[in-house]
PDB file of N, CA and C in Angstrom:
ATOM      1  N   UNK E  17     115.755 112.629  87.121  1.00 73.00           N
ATOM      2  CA  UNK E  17     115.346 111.570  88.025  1.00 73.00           C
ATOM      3  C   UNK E  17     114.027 111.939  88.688  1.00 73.00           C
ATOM      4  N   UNK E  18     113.256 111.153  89.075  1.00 79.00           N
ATOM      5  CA  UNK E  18     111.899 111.219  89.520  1.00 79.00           C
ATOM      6  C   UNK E  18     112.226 110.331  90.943  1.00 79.00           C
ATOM      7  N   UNK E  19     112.016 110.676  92.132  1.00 88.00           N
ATOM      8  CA  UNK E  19     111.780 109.906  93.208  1.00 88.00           C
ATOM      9  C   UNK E  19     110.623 108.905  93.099  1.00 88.00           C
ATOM     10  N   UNK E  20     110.913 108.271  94.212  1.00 92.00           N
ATOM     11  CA  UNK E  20     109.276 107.181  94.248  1.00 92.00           C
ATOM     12  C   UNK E  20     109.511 107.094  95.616  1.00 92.00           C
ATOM     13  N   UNK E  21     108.809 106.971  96.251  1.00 96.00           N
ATOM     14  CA  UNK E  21     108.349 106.380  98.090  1.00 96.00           C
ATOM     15  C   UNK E  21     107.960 105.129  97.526  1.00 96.00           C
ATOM     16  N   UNK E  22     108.618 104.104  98.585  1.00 97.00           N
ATOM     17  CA  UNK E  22     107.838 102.696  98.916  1.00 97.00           C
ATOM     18  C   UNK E  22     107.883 102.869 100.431  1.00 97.00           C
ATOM     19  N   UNK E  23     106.989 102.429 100.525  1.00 97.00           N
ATOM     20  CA  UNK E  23     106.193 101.750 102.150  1.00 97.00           C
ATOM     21  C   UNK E  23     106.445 100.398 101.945  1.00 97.00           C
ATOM     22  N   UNK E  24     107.115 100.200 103.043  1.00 97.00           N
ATOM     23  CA  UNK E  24     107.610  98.493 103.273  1.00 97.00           C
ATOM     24  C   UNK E  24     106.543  98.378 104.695  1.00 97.00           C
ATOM     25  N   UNK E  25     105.705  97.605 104.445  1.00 97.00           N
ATOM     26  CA  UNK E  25     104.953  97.040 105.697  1.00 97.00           C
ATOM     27  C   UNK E  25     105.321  96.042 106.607  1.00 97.00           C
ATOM     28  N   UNK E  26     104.750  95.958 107.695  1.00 97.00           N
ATOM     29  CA  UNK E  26     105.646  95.247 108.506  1.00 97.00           C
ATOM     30  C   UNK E  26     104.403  94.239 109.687  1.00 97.00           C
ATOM     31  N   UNK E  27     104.805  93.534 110.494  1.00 97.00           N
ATOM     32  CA  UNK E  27     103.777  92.532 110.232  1.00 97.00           C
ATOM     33  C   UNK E  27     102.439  92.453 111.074  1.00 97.00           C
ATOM     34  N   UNK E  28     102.457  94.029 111.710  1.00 97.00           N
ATOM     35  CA  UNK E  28     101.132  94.456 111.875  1.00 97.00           C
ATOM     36  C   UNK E  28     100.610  95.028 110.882  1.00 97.00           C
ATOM     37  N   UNK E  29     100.565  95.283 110.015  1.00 97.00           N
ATOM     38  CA  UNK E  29     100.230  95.780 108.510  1.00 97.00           C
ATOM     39  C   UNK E  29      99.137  94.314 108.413  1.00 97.00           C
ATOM     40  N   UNK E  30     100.033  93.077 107.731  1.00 97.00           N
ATOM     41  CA  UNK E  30      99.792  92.138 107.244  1.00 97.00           C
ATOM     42  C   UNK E  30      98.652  91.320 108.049  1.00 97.00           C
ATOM     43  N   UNK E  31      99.064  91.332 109.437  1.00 96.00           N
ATOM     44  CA  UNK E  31      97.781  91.360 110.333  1.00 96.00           C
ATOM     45  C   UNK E  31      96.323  91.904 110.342  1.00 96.00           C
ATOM     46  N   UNK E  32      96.823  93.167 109.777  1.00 97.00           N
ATOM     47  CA  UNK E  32      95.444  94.112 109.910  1.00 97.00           C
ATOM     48  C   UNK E  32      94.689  93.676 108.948  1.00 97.00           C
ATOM     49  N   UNK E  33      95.575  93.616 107.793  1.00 96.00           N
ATOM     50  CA  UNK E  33      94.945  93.208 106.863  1.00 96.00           C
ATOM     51  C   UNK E  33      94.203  92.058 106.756  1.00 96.00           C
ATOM     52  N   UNK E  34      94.831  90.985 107.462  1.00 95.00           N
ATOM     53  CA  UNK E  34      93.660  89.380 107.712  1.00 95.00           C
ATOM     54  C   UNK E  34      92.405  89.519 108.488  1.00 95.00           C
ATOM     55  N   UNK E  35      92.776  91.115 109.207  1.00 96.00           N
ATOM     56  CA  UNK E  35      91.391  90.716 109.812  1.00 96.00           C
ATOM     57  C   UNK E  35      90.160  91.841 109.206  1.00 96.00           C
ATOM     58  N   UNK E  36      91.217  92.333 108.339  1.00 96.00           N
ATOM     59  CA  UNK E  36      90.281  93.318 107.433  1.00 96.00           C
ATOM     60  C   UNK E  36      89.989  94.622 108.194  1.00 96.00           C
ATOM     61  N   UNK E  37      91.457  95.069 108.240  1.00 97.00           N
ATOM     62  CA  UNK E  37      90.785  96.760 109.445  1.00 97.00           C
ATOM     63  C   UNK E  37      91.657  97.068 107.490  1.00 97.00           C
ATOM     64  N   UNK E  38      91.055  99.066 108.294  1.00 97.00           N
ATOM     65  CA  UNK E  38      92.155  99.818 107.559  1.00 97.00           C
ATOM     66  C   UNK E  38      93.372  99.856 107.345  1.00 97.00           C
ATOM     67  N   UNK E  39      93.835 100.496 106.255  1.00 97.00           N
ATOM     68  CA  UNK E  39      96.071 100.249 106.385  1.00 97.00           C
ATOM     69  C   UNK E  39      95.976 101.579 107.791  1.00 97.00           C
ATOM     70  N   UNK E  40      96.713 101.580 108.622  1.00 96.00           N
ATOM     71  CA  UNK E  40      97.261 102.064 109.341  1.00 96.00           C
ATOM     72  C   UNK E  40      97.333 103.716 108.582  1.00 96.00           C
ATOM     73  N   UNK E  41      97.933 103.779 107.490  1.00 97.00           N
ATOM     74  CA  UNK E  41      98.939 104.946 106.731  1.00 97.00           C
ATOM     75  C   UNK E  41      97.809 105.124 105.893  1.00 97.00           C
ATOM     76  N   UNK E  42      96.630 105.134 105.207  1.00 97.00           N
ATOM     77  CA  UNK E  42      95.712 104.963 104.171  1.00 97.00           C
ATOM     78  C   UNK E  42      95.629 106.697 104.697  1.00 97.00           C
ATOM     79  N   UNK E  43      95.328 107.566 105.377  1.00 98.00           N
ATOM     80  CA  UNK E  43      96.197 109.104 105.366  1.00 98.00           C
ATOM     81  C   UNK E  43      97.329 109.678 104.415  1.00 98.00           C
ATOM     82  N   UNK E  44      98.206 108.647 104.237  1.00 97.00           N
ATOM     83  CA  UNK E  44      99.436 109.153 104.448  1.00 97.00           C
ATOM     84  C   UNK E  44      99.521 108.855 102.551  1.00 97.00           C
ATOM     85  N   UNK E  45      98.676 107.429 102.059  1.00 98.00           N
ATOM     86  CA  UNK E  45      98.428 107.656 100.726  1.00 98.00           C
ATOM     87  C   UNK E  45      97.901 108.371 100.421  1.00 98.00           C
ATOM     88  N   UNK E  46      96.705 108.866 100.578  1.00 98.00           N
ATOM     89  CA  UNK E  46      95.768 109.660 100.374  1.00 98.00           C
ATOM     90  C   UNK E  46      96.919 110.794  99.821  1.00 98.00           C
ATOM     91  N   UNK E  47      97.386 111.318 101.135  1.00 98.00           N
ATOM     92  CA  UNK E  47      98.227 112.830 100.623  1.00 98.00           C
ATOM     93  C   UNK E  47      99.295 112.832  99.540  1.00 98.00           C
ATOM     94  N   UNK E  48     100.282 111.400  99.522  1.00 97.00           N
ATOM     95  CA  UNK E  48     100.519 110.918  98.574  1.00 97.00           C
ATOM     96  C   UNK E  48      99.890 111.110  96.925  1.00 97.00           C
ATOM     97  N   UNK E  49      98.938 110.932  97.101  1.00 97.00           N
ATOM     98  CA  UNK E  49      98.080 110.721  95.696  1.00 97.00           C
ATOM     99  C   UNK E  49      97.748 112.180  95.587  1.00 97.00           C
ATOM    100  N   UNK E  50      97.623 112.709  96.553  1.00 98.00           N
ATOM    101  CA  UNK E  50      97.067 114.486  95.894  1.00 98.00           C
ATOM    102  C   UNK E  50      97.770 115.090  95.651  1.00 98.00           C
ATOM    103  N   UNK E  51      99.117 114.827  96.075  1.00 96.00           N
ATOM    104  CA  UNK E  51     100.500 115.772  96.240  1.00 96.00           C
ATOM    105  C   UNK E  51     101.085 114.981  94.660  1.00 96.00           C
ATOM    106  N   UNK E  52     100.329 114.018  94.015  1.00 95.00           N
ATOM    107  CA  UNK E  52     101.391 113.432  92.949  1.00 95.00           C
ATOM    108  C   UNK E  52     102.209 112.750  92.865  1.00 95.00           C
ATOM    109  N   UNK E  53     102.874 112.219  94.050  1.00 95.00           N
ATOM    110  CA  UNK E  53     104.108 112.042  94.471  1.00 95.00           C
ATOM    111  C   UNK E  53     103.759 110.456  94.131  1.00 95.00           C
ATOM    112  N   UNK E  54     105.134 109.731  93.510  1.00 95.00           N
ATOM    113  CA  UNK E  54     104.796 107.983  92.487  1.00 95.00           C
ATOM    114  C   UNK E  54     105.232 107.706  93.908  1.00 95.00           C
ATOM    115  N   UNK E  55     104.844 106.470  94.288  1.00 96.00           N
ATOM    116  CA  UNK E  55     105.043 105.853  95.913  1.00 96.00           C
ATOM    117  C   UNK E  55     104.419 104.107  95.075  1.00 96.00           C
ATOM    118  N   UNK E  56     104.576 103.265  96.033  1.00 97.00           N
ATOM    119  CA  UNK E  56     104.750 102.307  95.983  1.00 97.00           C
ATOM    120  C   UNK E  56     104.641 101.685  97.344  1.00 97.00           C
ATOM    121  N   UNK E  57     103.100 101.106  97.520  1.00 98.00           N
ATOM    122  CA  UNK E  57     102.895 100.837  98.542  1.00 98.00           C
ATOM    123  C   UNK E  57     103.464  98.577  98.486  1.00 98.00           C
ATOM    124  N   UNK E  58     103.541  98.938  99.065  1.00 97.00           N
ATOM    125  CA  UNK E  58     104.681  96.701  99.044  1.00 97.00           C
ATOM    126  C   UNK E  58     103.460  96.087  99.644  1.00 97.00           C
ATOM    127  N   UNK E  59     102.537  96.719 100.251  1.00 97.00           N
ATOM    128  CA  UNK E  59     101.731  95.607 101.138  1.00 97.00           C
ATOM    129  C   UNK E  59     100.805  95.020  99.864  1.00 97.00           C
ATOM    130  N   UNK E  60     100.375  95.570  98.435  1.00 95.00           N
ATOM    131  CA  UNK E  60      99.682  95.369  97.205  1.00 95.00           C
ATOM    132  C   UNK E  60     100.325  93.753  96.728  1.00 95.00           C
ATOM    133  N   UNK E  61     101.778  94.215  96.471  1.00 95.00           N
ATOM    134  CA  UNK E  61     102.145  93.146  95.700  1.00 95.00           C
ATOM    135  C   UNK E  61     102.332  91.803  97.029  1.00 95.00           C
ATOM    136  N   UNK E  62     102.328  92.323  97.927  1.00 96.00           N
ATOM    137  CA  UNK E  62     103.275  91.423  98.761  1.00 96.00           C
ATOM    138  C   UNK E  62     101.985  90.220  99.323  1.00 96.00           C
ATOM    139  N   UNK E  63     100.452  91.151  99.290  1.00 95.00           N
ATOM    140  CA  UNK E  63      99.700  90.168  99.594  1.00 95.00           C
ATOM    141  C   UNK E  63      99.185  89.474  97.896  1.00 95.00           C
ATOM    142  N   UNK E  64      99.331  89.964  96.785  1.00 95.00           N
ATOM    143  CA  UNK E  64      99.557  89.703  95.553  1.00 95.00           C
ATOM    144  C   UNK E  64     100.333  87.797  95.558  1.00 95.00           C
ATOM    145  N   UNK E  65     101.641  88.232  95.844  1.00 95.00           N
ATOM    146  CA  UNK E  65     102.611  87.240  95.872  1.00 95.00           C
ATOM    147  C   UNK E  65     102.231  85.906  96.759  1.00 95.00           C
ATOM    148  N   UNK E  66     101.476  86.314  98.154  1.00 95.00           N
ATOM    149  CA  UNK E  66     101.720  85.476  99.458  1.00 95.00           C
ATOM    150  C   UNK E  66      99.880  85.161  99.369  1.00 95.00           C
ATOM    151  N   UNK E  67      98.934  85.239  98.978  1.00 92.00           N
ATOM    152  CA  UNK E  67      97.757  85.263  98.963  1.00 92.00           C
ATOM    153  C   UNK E  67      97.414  83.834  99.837  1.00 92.00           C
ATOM    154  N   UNK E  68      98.447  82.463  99.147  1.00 94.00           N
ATOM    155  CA  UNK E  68      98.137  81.226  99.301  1.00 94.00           C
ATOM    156  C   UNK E  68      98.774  80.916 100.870  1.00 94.00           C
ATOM    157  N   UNK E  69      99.357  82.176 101.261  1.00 95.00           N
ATOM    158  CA  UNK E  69     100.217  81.749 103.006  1.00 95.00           C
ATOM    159  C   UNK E  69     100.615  83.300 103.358  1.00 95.00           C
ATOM    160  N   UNK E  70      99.603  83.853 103.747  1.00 94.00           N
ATOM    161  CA  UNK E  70     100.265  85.509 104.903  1.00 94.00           C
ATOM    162  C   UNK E  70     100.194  85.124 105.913  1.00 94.00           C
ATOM    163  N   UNK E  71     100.898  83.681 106.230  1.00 95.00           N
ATOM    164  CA  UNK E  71     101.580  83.500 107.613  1.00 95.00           C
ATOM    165  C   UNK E  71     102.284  84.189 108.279  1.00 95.00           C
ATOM    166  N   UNK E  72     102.851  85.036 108.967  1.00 96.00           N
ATOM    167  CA  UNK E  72     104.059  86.132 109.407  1.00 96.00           C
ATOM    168  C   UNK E  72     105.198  84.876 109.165  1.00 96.00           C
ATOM    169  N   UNK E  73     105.116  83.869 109.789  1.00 96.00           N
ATOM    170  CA  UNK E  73     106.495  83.010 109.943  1.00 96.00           C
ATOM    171  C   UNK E  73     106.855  82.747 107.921  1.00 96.00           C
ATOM    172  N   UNK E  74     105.673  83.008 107.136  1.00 95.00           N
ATOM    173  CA  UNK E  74     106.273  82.723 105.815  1.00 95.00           C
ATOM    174  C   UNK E  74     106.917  83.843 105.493  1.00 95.00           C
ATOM    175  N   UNK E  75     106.740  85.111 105.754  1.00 97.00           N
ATOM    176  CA  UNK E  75     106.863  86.622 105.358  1.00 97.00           C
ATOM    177  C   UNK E  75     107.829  87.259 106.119  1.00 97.00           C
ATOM    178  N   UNK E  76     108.379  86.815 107.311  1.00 97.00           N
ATOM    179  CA  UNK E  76     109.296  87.608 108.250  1.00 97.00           C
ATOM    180  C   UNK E  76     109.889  86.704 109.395  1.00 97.00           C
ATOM    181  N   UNK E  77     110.941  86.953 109.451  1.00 96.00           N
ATOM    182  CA  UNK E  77     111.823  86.763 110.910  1.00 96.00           C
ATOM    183  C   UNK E  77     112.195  87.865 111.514  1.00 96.00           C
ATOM    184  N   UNK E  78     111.548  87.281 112.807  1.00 93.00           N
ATOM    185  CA  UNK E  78     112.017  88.486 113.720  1.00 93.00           C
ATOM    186  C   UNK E  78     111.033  90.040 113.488  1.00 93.00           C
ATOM    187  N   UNK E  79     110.023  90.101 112.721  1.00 92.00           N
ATOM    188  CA  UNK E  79     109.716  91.007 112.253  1.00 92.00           C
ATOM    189  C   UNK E  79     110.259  92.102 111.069  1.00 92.00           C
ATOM    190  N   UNK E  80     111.235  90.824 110.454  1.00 96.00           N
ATOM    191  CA  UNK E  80     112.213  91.243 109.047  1.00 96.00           C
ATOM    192  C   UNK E  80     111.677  90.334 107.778  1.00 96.00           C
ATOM    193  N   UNK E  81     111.939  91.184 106.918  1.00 97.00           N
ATOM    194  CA  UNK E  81     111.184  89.954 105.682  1.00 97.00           C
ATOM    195  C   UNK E  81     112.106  88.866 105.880  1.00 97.00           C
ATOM    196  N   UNK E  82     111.612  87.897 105.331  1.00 97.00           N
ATOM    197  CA  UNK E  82     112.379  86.675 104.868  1.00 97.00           C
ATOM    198  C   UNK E  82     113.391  87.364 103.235  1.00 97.00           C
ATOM    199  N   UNK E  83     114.852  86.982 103.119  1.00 97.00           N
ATOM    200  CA  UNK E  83     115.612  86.839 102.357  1.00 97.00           C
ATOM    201  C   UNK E  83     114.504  86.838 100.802  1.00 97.00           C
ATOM    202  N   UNK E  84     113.811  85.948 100.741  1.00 97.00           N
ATOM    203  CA  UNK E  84     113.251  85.860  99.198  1.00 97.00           C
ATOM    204  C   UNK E  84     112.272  86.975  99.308  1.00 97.00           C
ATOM    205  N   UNK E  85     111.437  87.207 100.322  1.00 97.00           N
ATOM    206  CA  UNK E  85     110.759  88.651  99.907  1.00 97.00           C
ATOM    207  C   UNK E  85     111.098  89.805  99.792  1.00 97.00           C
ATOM    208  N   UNK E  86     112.513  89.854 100.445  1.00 97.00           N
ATOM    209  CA  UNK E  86     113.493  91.092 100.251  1.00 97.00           C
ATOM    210  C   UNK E  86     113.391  91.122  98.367  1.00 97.00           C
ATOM    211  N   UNK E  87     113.948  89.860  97.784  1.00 97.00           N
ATOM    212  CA  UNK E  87     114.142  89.921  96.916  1.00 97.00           C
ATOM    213  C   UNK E  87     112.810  90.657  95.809  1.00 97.00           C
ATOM    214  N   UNK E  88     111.332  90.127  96.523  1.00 96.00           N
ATOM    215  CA  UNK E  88     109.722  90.543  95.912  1.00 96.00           C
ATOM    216  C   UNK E  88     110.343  91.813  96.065  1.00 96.00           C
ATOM    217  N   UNK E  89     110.655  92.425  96.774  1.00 96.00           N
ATOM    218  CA  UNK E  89     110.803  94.284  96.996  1.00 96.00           C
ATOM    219  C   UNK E  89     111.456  94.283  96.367  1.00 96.00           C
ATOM    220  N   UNK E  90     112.573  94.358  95.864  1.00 95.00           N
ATOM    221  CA  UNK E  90     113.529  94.823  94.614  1.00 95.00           C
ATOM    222  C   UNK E  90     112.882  94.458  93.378  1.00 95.00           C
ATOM    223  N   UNK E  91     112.615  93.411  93.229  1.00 95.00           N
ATOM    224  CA  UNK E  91     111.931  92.937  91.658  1.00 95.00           C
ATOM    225  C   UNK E  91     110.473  94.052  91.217  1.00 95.00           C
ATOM    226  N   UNK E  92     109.678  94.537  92.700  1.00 95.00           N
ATOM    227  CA  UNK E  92     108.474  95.152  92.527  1.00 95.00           C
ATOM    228  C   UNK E  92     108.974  96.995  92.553  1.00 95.00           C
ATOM    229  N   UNK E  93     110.202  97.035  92.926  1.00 94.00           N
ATOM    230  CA  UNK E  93     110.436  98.321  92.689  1.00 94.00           C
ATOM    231  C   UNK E  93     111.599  98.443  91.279  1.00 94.00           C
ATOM    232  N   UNK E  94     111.686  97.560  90.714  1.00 92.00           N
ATOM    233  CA  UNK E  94     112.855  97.639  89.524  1.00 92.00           C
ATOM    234  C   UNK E  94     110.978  97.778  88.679  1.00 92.00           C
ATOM    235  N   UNK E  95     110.165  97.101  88.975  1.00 92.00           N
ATOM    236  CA  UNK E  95     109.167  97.052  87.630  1.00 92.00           C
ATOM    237  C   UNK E  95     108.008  98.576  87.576  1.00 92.00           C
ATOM    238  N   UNK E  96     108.307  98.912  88.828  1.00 92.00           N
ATOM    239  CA  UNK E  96     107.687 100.446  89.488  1.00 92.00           C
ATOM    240  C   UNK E  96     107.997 101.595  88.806  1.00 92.00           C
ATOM    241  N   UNK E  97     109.636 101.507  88.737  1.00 89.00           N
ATOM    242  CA  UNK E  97     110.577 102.047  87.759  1.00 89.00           C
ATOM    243  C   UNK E  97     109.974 102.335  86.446  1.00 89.00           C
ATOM    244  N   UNK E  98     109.929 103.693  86.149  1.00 81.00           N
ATOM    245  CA  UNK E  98     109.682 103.570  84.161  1.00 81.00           C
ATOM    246  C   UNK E  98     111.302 103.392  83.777  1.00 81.00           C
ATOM    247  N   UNK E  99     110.608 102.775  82.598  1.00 77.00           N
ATOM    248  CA  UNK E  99     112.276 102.973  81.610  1.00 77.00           C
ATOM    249  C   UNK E  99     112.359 104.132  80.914  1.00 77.00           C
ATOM    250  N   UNK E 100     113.784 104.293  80.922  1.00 75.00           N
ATOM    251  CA  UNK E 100     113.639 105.505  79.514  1.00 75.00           C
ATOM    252  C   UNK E 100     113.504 105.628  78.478  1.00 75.00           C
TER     253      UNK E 100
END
């Protein structure tokens, strides 16, 4: 078995991102990527998916994903996955 890290962002992430700062964690990939370690950052696909509405009210309640983007995170970490 091979681990993977995902970073689930949350909706100051998605914020930052509209107004175009840095990721918060862009450190924390960095060491990620030197150390080797497969990670899976969600904020890629998630603004991927939502491009046409990164509304927070489309993306989260309460500061929780919405039910169908739960579902984007499983589908983007089943395809993250190698097969054997």
């Amino acid at each position: 078995r091979i681990p993977i890290i995902v970073i689930i962002p949350g909706p100051l992430d998605v914020e930052n991102h509209k107004r175009q700062f840095p990721r918060q964690y862009d450190s924390l990939l960095e060491h990620f990527r030197t150390k080797g370690y497969r990670h899976l950052d969600f904020l890629d696909p998630l603004l991927a998916l939502h491009r046409t509405d990164l509304s927070l009210d489309a993306i989260f309640v309460q500061a929780h994903f919405r039910g169908s983007v739960n579902q984007e995170v499983a589908e983007a970490i089943i395809q993250f996955i190698p097969l054997p």
